[in-house]
Amino acid sequence: MKIDGVAYRSVWVDAEDGWSVRIFDQTKLPWAVEVLRLTHEDEVAHAIRSMQVRGAPLIGAVAAYGVALALRRQADDAFLLGLIAMLGETRPTAINLRWALARMEKALLSLPETDRPAAAYAEAAAIADDDVETCRAIGQHGLPLIEEIAARKKPGEPVNILTHCNTGWIATVDYGTALSVIYQAHDAGIPVHVWVDETRPRNQGGYLTAWELGRHGVPHTVIADNAGGHLMQHGQVDICLVGTDRVTRQGDVANKIGTYLKALAAHDNKVPFWVALPHSTLDMSVRDGLREIPIEERNPAEMTHVSGKLPDGTVASIRVVAEGSEAANPAFDVTPARLVTGLITERGRCEASEAGLLGLYPEKA
Ligand code: MRU
C-alpha cells in the first residue's frame, strides 16, 4: 500500500545494509509514521510483545525475520530451537506466529549450519511474499459479497460495512484481510462506507484502521465499541467484516476482544457476519475454540490509560479510570462458528465448519 504515493510493505529488509529489518512502529501511529530498525532477536521479541508490530499475519512474518537476524551470529541446532521457542512465546493467541516459526524450523533444521543464515532470510522473504499474495486473493474472494449488496442499493448509495480492530495492510505484510476486501471494493469503484469500531482498550480501530482508511481515501466513521448493535437495529450496517487470529477445525473464530458481541448483535439483526483469514490463521489441531484457544491477558494499564494528542500537539498517556480501581484486560474472545455467516480465504469462501474448511483445504483432512 502507499503512504503519500510511496509503496510500502509492513516489514522489509533494509536496502542499504542488506540484513537489518525494518518495521513501522505501530505504537506511534497515527501521530507519527516512524520506521524502526531491528538488528537482534531480542528487539524483535520486544517489538511483538509491545505491539510495535501487531496483527496475526504480520507478527508471524516479523518473527521469521527475527530468526534470520539471530542466525547471522549463531546457527547450531540448540540455538535455533531455543530461538524459535523464545519468539513463539511472545504472544499466545494468533496461531500465525507459531505457523511461521514452524515453517522456519522445517526449512532450516535439516541444512548445514553454514547454509542456515542465507536460507533463513530466503524463507522469511517467502513467508512475507506468500502473505502478500494471500491477502490480495482474500480481497478478490470477498469482493462479490460487497458487489451483491451494492447491486441492491440505489445508485451511489454506499454499502455500510462494520469492522473491528485493525485488519489492514499494517496488520499483514500488505493489503490486509477484512480490509483487503474493503480496499478492493473501493478501488473497483463501489461506494463503501466503513463503521470503524474504536476497539478499546488499545484503540486499533481509532488509531490504525481510521488512519489507513483515511490515507486510502475510503469514507469511514469511527464509533464507540458499544454503538454497533444500535446501528444494526436501525438498518445502518449491511455487513460485518472482521479478521481473526485463529480459526479452529469446527470454524470457531478467535479475534480481538469485542468481536463476539458484534457477532451476537449481527445474528439478532440478521446482518451477515463474515470473517476473513489467510491459511496461516487456520489451526486444524484444535476444535473447540472456547476451551482450546489460549486468550492473551495483557497489562491492565492498557485499560486504565489511553494515549492521545494534547491541544499543544504533544502525545501523552493519561489515566481514564478512577485511581485505585482494578482493571482486567483479556485481549481476544472466541466467536462460535454458529454466529459466523462464512469465511473468506485466499482459496474462496466457505461455511464456518469442518466440512466448509475441508472443502477448501482438503490437504488438512
Ligand atoms: O492485538 P492485535 O492488534 O494484534 O489484534 C489484531 C486482530 O485482532 C486482528 O483482527 C487479527 O490479527 C486479524 S487481521 C490481520
CSV table of C-alpha atoms and ligand atoms in Angstrom, one decimal:
chain,number,residue,atom,x,y,z
A,1,MET,CA,0.0,0.0,0.0
A,2,LYS,CA,1.1,3.6,-0.4
A,3,ILE,CA,1.8,6.3,2.1
A,4,ASP,CA,1.9,9.7,0.3
A,5,GLY,CA,2.4,8.0,-3.0
A,6,VAL,CA,5.3,5.7,-1.9
A,7,ALA,CA,4.6,1.9,-1.9
A,8,TYR,CA,5.4,0.1,1.4
A,9,ARG,CA,5.1,-3.3,2.9
A,10,SER,CA,4.8,-3.6,6.7
A,11,VAL,CA,8.2,-5.4,7.1
A,12,TRP,CA,11.2,-5.3,4.8
A,13,VAL,CA,15.0,-5.9,4.8
A,14,ASP,CA,17.0,-2.6,4.8
A,15,ALA,CA,18.0,-2.0,1.2
A,16,GLU,CA,21.3,-0.3,2.3
A,17,ASP,CA,22.8,-2.8,4.7
A,18,GLY,CA,21.0,-5.8,3.2
A,19,TRP,CA,20.4,-7.5,6.5
A,20,SER,CA,18.6,-5.4,9.2
A,21,VAL,CA,14.8,-5.5,9.3
A,22,ARG,CA,12.5,-2.5,9.1
A,23,ILE,CA,9.1,-2.1,10.5
A,24,PHE,CA,6.7,0.7,11.2
A,25,ASP,CA,6.4,1.5,14.9
A,26,GLN,CA,2.6,1.0,15.3
A,27,THR,CA,2.6,2.3,18.8
A,28,LYS,CA,3.4,5.7,17.3
A,29,LEU,CA,0.6,5.7,14.8
A,30,PRO,CA,-1.4,7.7,13.8
A,31,TRP,CA,0.5,10.6,15.4
A,32,ALA,CA,3.8,9.8,13.7
A,33,VAL,CA,5.0,7.5,10.9
A,34,GLU,CA,8.2,6.1,12.3
A,35,VAL,CA,10.3,3.3,10.9
A,36,LEU,CA,12.3,1.1,13.3
A,37,ARG,CA,15.5,-0.8,12.5
A,38,LEU,CA,15.6,-4.3,14.1
A,39,THR,CA,19.0,-5.9,14.4
A,40,HIS,CA,18.7,-8.6,17.1
A,41,GLU,CA,16.1,-11.2,18.0
A,42,ASP,CA,15.5,-9.6,21.4
A,43,GLU,CA,14.4,-6.4,19.6
A,44,VAL,CA,12.1,-8.5,17.5
A,45,ALA,CA,10.6,-10.1,20.6
A,46,HIS,CA,10.1,-6.7,22.2
A,47,ALA,CA,8.5,-5.3,19.0
A,48,ILE,CA,6.0,-8.2,19.1
A,49,ARG,CA,5.2,-8.1,22.8
A,50,SER,CA,4.9,-4.3,23.0
A,51,MET,CA,2.8,-4.3,19.8
A,52,GLN,CA,5.2,-2.1,17.8
A,53,VAL,CA,4.2,-4.8,15.3
A,54,ARG,CA,0.8,-6.5,15.7
A,55,GLY,CA,-1.8,-8.2,13.6
A,56,ALA,CA,-1.7,-12.0,13.3
A,57,PRO,CA,0.0,-12.4,9.9
A,58,LEU,CA,2.5,-9.6,10.5
A,59,ILE,CA,3.8,-10.9,13.8
A,60,GLY,CA,4.4,-14.3,12.0
A,61,ALA,CA,6.5,-12.6,9.2
A,62,VAL,CA,8.4,-10.4,11.6
A,63,ALA,CA,9.2,-13.4,13.9
A,64,ALA,CA,10.6,-15.2,10.8
A,65,TYR,CA,12.9,-12.3,10.2
A,66,GLY,CA,13.9,-12.5,13.8
A,67,VAL,CA,15.2,-16.0,13.2
A,68,ALA,CA,17.2,-14.8,10.3
A,69,LEU,CA,18.7,-11.9,12.3
A,70,ALA,CA,19.8,-14.2,15.1
A,71,LEU,CA,21.3,-16.9,12.8
A,72,ARG,CA,23.8,-14.4,11.5
A,73,ARG,CA,25.6,-14.8,14.9
A,74,GLN,CA,25.0,-18.4,15.7
A,75,ALA,CA,23.2,-21.2,13.9
A,76,ASP,CA,23.6,-24.5,15.8
A,77,ASP,CA,20.6,-26.8,16.4
A,78,ALA,CA,20.2,-25.9,20.1
A,79,PHE,CA,20.4,-22.2,19.5
A,80,LEU,CA,17.9,-22.4,16.6
A,81,LEU,CA,15.4,-24.4,18.6
A,82,GLY,CA,15.7,-22.1,21.7
A,83,LEU,CA,15.3,-19.1,19.5
A,84,ILE,CA,12.1,-20.4,17.9
A,85,ALA,CA,10.7,-21.3,21.4
A,86,MET,CA,11.5,-17.8,22.7
A,87,LEU,CA,9.9,-16.0,19.7
A,88,GLY,CA,6.9,-18.3,19.8
A,89,GLU,CA,6.1,-17.2,23.4
A,90,THR,CA,5.9,-13.5,22.6
A,91,ARG,CA,2.1,-13.6,22.0
A,92,PRO,CA,-0.2,-16.6,22.7
A,93,THR,CA,-3.4,-16.3,20.7
A,94,ALA,CA,-2.5,-15.7,17.0
A,95,ILE,CA,-1.5,-19.0,15.5
A,96,ASN,CA,0.3,-17.3,12.6
A,97,LEU,CA,3.2,-16.7,14.9
A,98,ARG,CA,3.8,-20.4,15.6
A,99,TRP,CA,2.9,-21.3,12.0
A,100,ALA,CA,5.7,-19.1,10.6
A,101,LEU,CA,8.2,-20.3,13.2
A,102,ALA,CA,7.4,-23.9,12.5
A,103,ARG,CA,7.9,-23.2,8.8
A,104,MET,CA,11.3,-21.7,9.6
A,105,GLU,CA,12.3,-24.7,11.7
A,106,LYS,CA,11.3,-27.1,8.9
A,107,ALA,CA,13.2,-25.2,6.3
A,108,LEU,CA,16.4,-24.8,8.4
A,109,LEU,CA,16.9,-27.7,10.7
A,110,SER,CA,18.0,-30.2,8.0
A,111,LEU,CA,20.5,-27.8,6.5
A,112,PRO,CA,24.2,-27.5,7.4
A,113,GLU,CA,24.8,-24.7,9.9
A,114,THR,CA,26.7,-22.6,7.3
A,115,ASP,CA,23.8,-22.5,4.9
A,116,ARG,CA,21.2,-21.5,7.6
A,117,PRO,CA,21.6,-17.7,7.7
A,118,ALA,CA,21.0,-17.2,4.0
A,119,ALA,CA,18.3,-19.8,3.9
A,120,ALA,CA,16.6,-18.1,6.9
A,121,TYR,CA,16.4,-14.8,5.0
A,122,ALA,CA,15.1,-16.6,1.9
A,123,GLU,CA,12.4,-18.4,3.9
A,124,ALA,CA,11.3,-15.3,5.8
A,125,ALA,CA,11.0,-13.5,2.4
A,126,ALA,CA,8.9,-16.4,1.1
A,127,ILE,CA,6.6,-16.1,4.1
A,128,ALA,CA,6.2,-12.4,3.5
A,129,ASP,CA,5.6,-12.8,-0.2
A,130,ASP,CA,3.1,-15.6,0.5
A,131,ASP,CA,1.2,-13.3,2.8
A,132,VAL,CA,1.0,-10.5,0.3
A,133,GLU,CA,-0.4,-12.8,-2.4
A,134,THR,CA,-2.7,-14.5,0.1
A,135,CYS,CA,-4.2,-11.2,1.3
A,136,ARG,CA,-4.6,-9.9,-2.2
A,137,ALA,CA,-6.6,-13.1,-3.1
A,138,ILE,CA,-8.7,-12.7,0.1
A,139,GLY,CA,-9.8,-9.3,-1.2
A,140,GLN,CA,-10.7,-10.8,-4.5
A,141,HIS,CA,-12.8,-13.5,-3.0
A,142,GLY,CA,-14.6,-11.1,-0.6
A,143,LEU,CA,-15.4,-8.6,-3.3
A,144,PRO,CA,-18.5,-10.4,-4.7
A,145,LEU,CA,-20.2,-10.0,-1.2
A,146,ILE,CA,-19.9,-6.3,-1.5
A,147,GLU,CA,-20.9,-6.3,-5.2
A,148,GLU,CA,-24.1,-8.2,-4.3
A,149,ILE,CA,-25.1,-5.7,-1.6
A,150,ALA,CA,-24.2,-2.7,-3.9
A,151,ALA,CA,-26.4,-4.2,-6.6
A,152,ARG,CA,-29.4,-4.0,-4.3
A,153,LYS,CA,-28.8,-0.3,-3.4
A,154,LYS,CA,-29.9,2.9,-5.2
A,155,PRO,CA,-27.1,4.2,-7.5
A,156,GLY,CA,-24.4,6.0,-5.4
A,157,GLU,CA,-25.8,4.7,-2.1
A,158,PRO,CA,-22.9,3.3,-0.1
A,159,VAL,CA,-22.5,-0.2,1.2
A,160,ASN,CA,-22.2,0.2,5.0
A,161,ILE,CA,-19.6,-2.2,6.4
A,162,LEU,CA,-18.8,-2.6,10.2
A,163,THR,CA,-15.3,-3.7,11.1
A,164,HIS,CA,-13.5,-4.3,14.4
A,165,CYS,CA,-9.8,-3.8,15.4
A,166,ASN,CA,-7.3,-3.3,12.5
A,167,THR,CA,-7.2,-5.9,9.8
A,168,GLY,CA,-5.5,-3.7,7.2
A,169,TRP,CA,-2.1,-3.7,5.4
A,170,ILE,CA,-0.3,-2.9,8.6
A,171,ALA,CA,-1.7,-6.0,10.3
A,172,THR,CA,-0.3,-8.1,7.5
A,173,VAL,CA,2.6,-7.7,5.1
A,174,ASP,CA,0.4,-5.9,2.6
A,175,TYR,CA,-3.3,-5.4,1.7
A,176,GLY,CA,-4.8,-6.8,4.9
A,177,THR,CA,-7.5,-9.4,5.5
A,178,ALA,CA,-11.0,-7.9,6.0
A,179,LEU,CA,-9.7,-4.5,4.9
A,180,SER,CA,-8.3,-6.1,1.7
A,181,VAL,CA,-11.9,-6.8,0.7
A,182,ILE,CA,-12.9,-3.2,1.5
A,183,TYR,CA,-9.9,-1.7,-0.3
A,184,GLN,CA,-10.6,-3.8,-3.4
A,185,ALA,CA,-14.3,-2.8,-3.4
A,186,HIS,CA,-13.4,0.9,-3.0
A,187,ASP,CA,-10.7,0.6,-5.8
A,188,ALA,CA,-13.3,-1.1,-8.0
A,189,GLY,CA,-15.5,2.0,-7.7
A,190,ILE,CA,-18.1,0.6,-5.4
A,191,PRO,CA,-19.3,3.3,-2.9
A,192,VAL,CA,-18.4,1.9,0.5
A,193,HIS,CA,-18.7,3.5,4.0
A,194,VAL,CA,-17.0,1.8,7.0
A,195,TRP,CA,-18.1,1.9,10.6
A,196,VAL,CA,-14.8,1.6,12.4
A,197,ASP,CA,-15.1,0.2,16.0
A,198,GLU,CA,-12.8,2.2,18.2
A,199,THR,CA,-11.6,-1.2,19.7
A,200,ARG,CA,-10.8,-0.4,23.3
A,201,PRO,CA,-8.6,-0.9,25.1
A,202,ARG,CA,-5.8,-0.3,22.6
A,203,ASN,CA,-7.9,1.6,20.1
A,204,GLN,CA,-6.6,-0.2,16.9
A,205,GLY,CA,-9.8,1.0,15.2
A,206,GLY,CA,-9.5,4.6,16.1
A,207,TYR,CA,-5.7,4.8,15.7
A,208,LEU,CA,-4.9,2.4,13.0
A,209,THR,CA,-7.9,1.5,10.9
A,210,ALA,CA,-9.0,5.1,10.7
A,211,TRP,CA,-5.5,6.2,9.7
A,212,GLU,CA,-5.2,3.5,7.0
A,213,LEU,CA,-8.7,4.1,5.5
A,214,GLY,CA,-8.1,7.9,5.6
A,215,ARG,CA,-4.8,7.5,3.7
A,216,HIS,CA,-6.5,5.4,1.1
A,217,GLY,CA,-9.5,7.7,0.7
A,218,VAL,CA,-12.1,5.3,2.0
A,219,PRO,CA,-15.1,7.0,3.6
A,220,HIS,CA,-15.4,5.9,7.2
A,221,THR,CA,-16.8,6.9,10.6
A,222,VAL,CA,-15.3,5.9,14.0
A,223,ILE,CA,-17.8,4.6,16.5
A,224,ALA,CA,-17.6,3.6,20.2
A,225,ASP,CA,-17.4,-0.2,20.5
A,226,ASN,CA,-20.9,-0.2,22.0
A,227,ALA,CA,-22.6,1.6,19.1
A,228,GLY,CA,-22.6,-1.3,16.6
A,229,GLY,CA,-25.7,-3.1,18.0
A,230,HIS,CA,-27.7,0.1,17.8
A,231,LEU,CA,-26.6,0.8,14.2
A,232,MET,CA,-27.6,-2.8,13.2
A,233,GLN,CA,-31.0,-2.4,14.8
A,234,HIS,CA,-31.6,0.7,12.7
A,235,GLY,CA,-30.5,-0.9,9.4
A,236,GLN,CA,-27.3,1.1,9.1
A,237,VAL,CA,-25.0,-1.9,8.8
A,238,ASP,CA,-25.2,-4.1,5.6
A,239,ILE,CA,-22.4,-6.5,6.5
A,240,CYS,CA,-19.8,-7.0,9.3
A,241,LEU,CA,-16.3,-7.9,8.1
A,242,VAL,CA,-13.7,-8.8,10.6
A,243,GLY,CA,-10.3,-10.6,10.7
A,244,THR,CA,-9.2,-13.4,13.0
A,245,ASP,CA,-6.1,-14.6,15.0
A,246,ARG,CA,-7.1,-18.3,14.9
A,247,VAL,CA,-9.8,-20.4,13.3
A,248,THR,CA,-10.4,-23.9,14.6
A,249,ARG,CA,-11.3,-27.1,12.8
A,250,GLN,CA,-15.0,-26.5,13.5
A,251,GLY,CA,-14.9,-22.9,12.4
A,252,ASP,CA,-14.8,-21.1,15.8
A,253,VAL,CA,-13.1,-17.7,15.4
A,254,ALA,CA,-10.7,-16.0,17.9
A,255,ASN,CA,-10.4,-12.3,17.3
A,256,LYS,CA,-9.9,-9.0,19.1
A,257,ILE,CA,-12.0,-8.7,22.3
A,258,GLY,CA,-15.5,-7.5,21.4
A,259,THR,CA,-15.8,-9.4,18.2
A,260,TYR,CA,-18.2,-11.9,19.9
A,261,LEU,CA,-20.6,-9.2,20.9
A,262,LYS,CA,-20.7,-7.8,17.4
A,263,ALA,CA,-21.5,-11.3,16.1
A,264,LEU,CA,-24.3,-11.7,18.6
A,265,ALA,CA,-25.8,-8.4,17.6
A,266,ALA,CA,-25.4,-9.2,13.9
A,267,HIS,CA,-27.1,-12.6,14.4
A,268,ASP,CA,-30.0,-10.9,16.2
A,269,ASN,CA,-30.4,-8.4,13.4
A,270,LYS,CA,-29.8,-10.7,10.5
A,271,VAL,CA,-26.8,-8.8,9.4
A,272,PRO,CA,-24.3,-11.1,7.6
A,273,PHE,CA,-21.1,-11.6,9.7
A,274,TRP,CA,-18.1,-12.6,7.6
A,275,VAL,CA,-14.6,-13.4,8.8
A,276,ALA,CA,-11.5,-13.0,6.5
A,277,LEU,CA,-8.5,-15.2,7.1
A,278,PRO,CA,-5.3,-16.4,5.4
A,279,HIS,CA,-4.4,-20.2,5.5
A,280,SER,CA,-1.8,-19.3,8.2
A,281,THR,CA,-4.6,-18.5,10.6
A,282,LEU,CA,-6.1,-22.0,10.4
A,283,ASP,CA,-5.4,-24.2,13.4
A,284,MET,CA,-6.8,-27.6,12.5
A,285,SER,CA,-5.2,-29.1,15.6
A,286,VAL,CA,-7.9,-27.6,17.8
A,287,ARG,CA,-11.7,-27.9,17.6
A,288,ASP,CA,-13.4,-26.1,20.4
A,289,GLY,CA,-12.3,-22.5,20.3
A,290,LEU,CA,-13.8,-21.6,23.7
A,291,ARG,CA,-11.9,-24.3,25.5
A,292,GLU,CA,-8.8,-24.8,23.4
A,293,ILE,CA,-7.6,-21.3,22.3
A,294,PRO,CA,-5.3,-19.5,24.8
A,295,ILE,CA,-6.6,-16.0,25.3
A,296,GLU,CA,-3.9,-13.4,25.9
A,297,GLU,CA,-4.2,-11.3,29.1
A,298,ARG,CA,-2.5,-8.0,28.6
A,299,ASN,CA,-1.3,-5.4,31.0
A,300,PRO,CA,-4.3,-3.7,32.8
A,301,ALA,CA,-2.5,-0.4,32.2
A,302,GLU,CA,-3.8,-0.6,28.6
A,303,MET,CA,-7.3,-0.4,30.1
A,304,THR,CA,-6.7,2.3,32.7
A,305,HIS,CA,-4.7,4.6,30.4
A,306,VAL,CA,-5.1,5.9,26.8
A,307,SER,CA,-2.7,7.9,24.8
A,308,GLY,CA,-3.7,10.8,22.6
A,309,LYS,CA,-2.7,14.2,21.3
A,310,LEU,CA,-2.9,17.1,23.6
A,311,PRO,CA,-4.0,20.6,22.3
A,312,ASP,CA,-0.3,21.7,22.2
A,313,GLY,CA,0.4,18.8,19.8
A,314,THR,CA,2.3,16.6,22.3
A,315,VAL,CA,1.3,13.0,22.6
A,316,ALA,CA,0.7,11.8,26.2
A,317,SER,CA,-0.7,8.8,28.1
A,318,ILE,CA,-3.5,9.8,30.5
A,319,ARG,CA,-5.4,7.8,33.1
A,320,VAL,CA,-9.1,7.3,32.3
A,321,VAL,CA,-10.1,5.1,35.2
A,322,ALA,CA,-10.6,6.2,38.8
A,323,GLU,CA,-7.5,5.8,41.0
A,324,GLY,CA,-7.5,2.6,43.0
A,325,SER,CA,-9.9,0.6,40.8
A,326,GLU,CA,-8.6,-2.7,39.4
A,327,ALA,CA,-8.8,-3.3,35.6
A,328,ALA,CA,-8.7,-6.5,33.6
A,329,ASN,CA,-7.6,-6.8,30.0
A,330,PRO,CA,-8.5,-10.1,28.1
A,331,ALA,CA,-7.3,-9.2,24.6
A,332,PHE,CA,-9.3,-11.7,22.5
A,333,ASP,CA,-12.6,-13.6,22.5
A,334,VAL,CA,-14.0,-16.5,20.6
A,335,THR,CA,-17.0,-16.3,18.4
A,336,PRO,CA,-18.6,-19.7,18.0
A,337,ALA,CA,-19.0,-20.9,14.4
A,338,ARG,CA,-22.8,-20.8,14.6
A,339,LEU,CA,-22.7,-17.0,14.7
A,340,VAL,CA,-20.4,-16.7,11.6
A,341,THR,CA,-22.1,-16.4,8.2
A,342,GLY,CA,-19.0,-17.5,6.4
A,343,LEU,CA,-15.2,-17.4,6.0
A,344,ILE,CA,-13.3,-15.6,3.3
A,345,THR,CA,-10.0,-17.2,2.4
A,346,GLU,CA,-7.4,-16.9,-0.4
A,347,ARG,CA,-9.0,-20.0,-1.9
A,348,GLY,CA,-12.6,-18.8,-1.9
A,349,ARG,CA,-15.5,-18.5,0.6
A,350,CYS,CA,-16.8,-21.3,2.8
A,351,GLU,CA,-19.1,-22.1,5.7
A,352,ALA,CA,-17.5,-21.8,9.1
A,353,SER,CA,-17.5,-25.6,9.7
A,354,GLU,CA,-15.2,-28.5,9.4
A,355,ALA,CA,-16.9,-29.5,6.1
A,356,GLY,CA,-16.6,-26.0,4.8
A,357,LEU,CA,-12.9,-25.7,5.6
A,358,LEU,CA,-12.0,-29.1,4.3
A,359,GLY,CA,-13.8,-28.3,1.1
A,360,LEU,CA,-11.2,-25.5,0.5
A,361,TYR,CA,-8.3,-27.2,2.3
A,362,PRO,CA,-8.6,-30.9,1.6
A,363,GLU,CA,-5.0,-31.5,2.4
A,364,LYS,CA,-5.7,-30.6,6.0
A,365,ALA,CA,-8.1,-33.5,6.5
B,1,MRU,O1,-3.9,-7.5,19.3
B,1,MRU,P1,-3.8,-7.2,17.8
B,1,MRU,O2,-3.8,-5.8,17.4
B,1,MRU,O3,-2.5,-7.9,17.2
B,1,MRU,O4,-5.0,-8.0,17.2
B,1,MRU,C1,-5.3,-8.0,15.8
B,1,MRU,C2,-6.6,-8.5,15.5
B,1,MRU,O5,-7.3,-9.0,16.3
B,1,MRU,C3,-6.9,-8.7,14.0
B,1,MRU,O6,-8.3,-8.7,13.9
B,1,MRU,C4,-6.3,-10.0,13.6
B,1,MRU,O7,-4.9,-10.1,13.7
B,1,MRU,C5,-6.7,-10.5,12.2
B,1,MRU,S1,-6.5,-9.4,10.9
B,1,MRU,C6,-4.9,-9.4,10.4
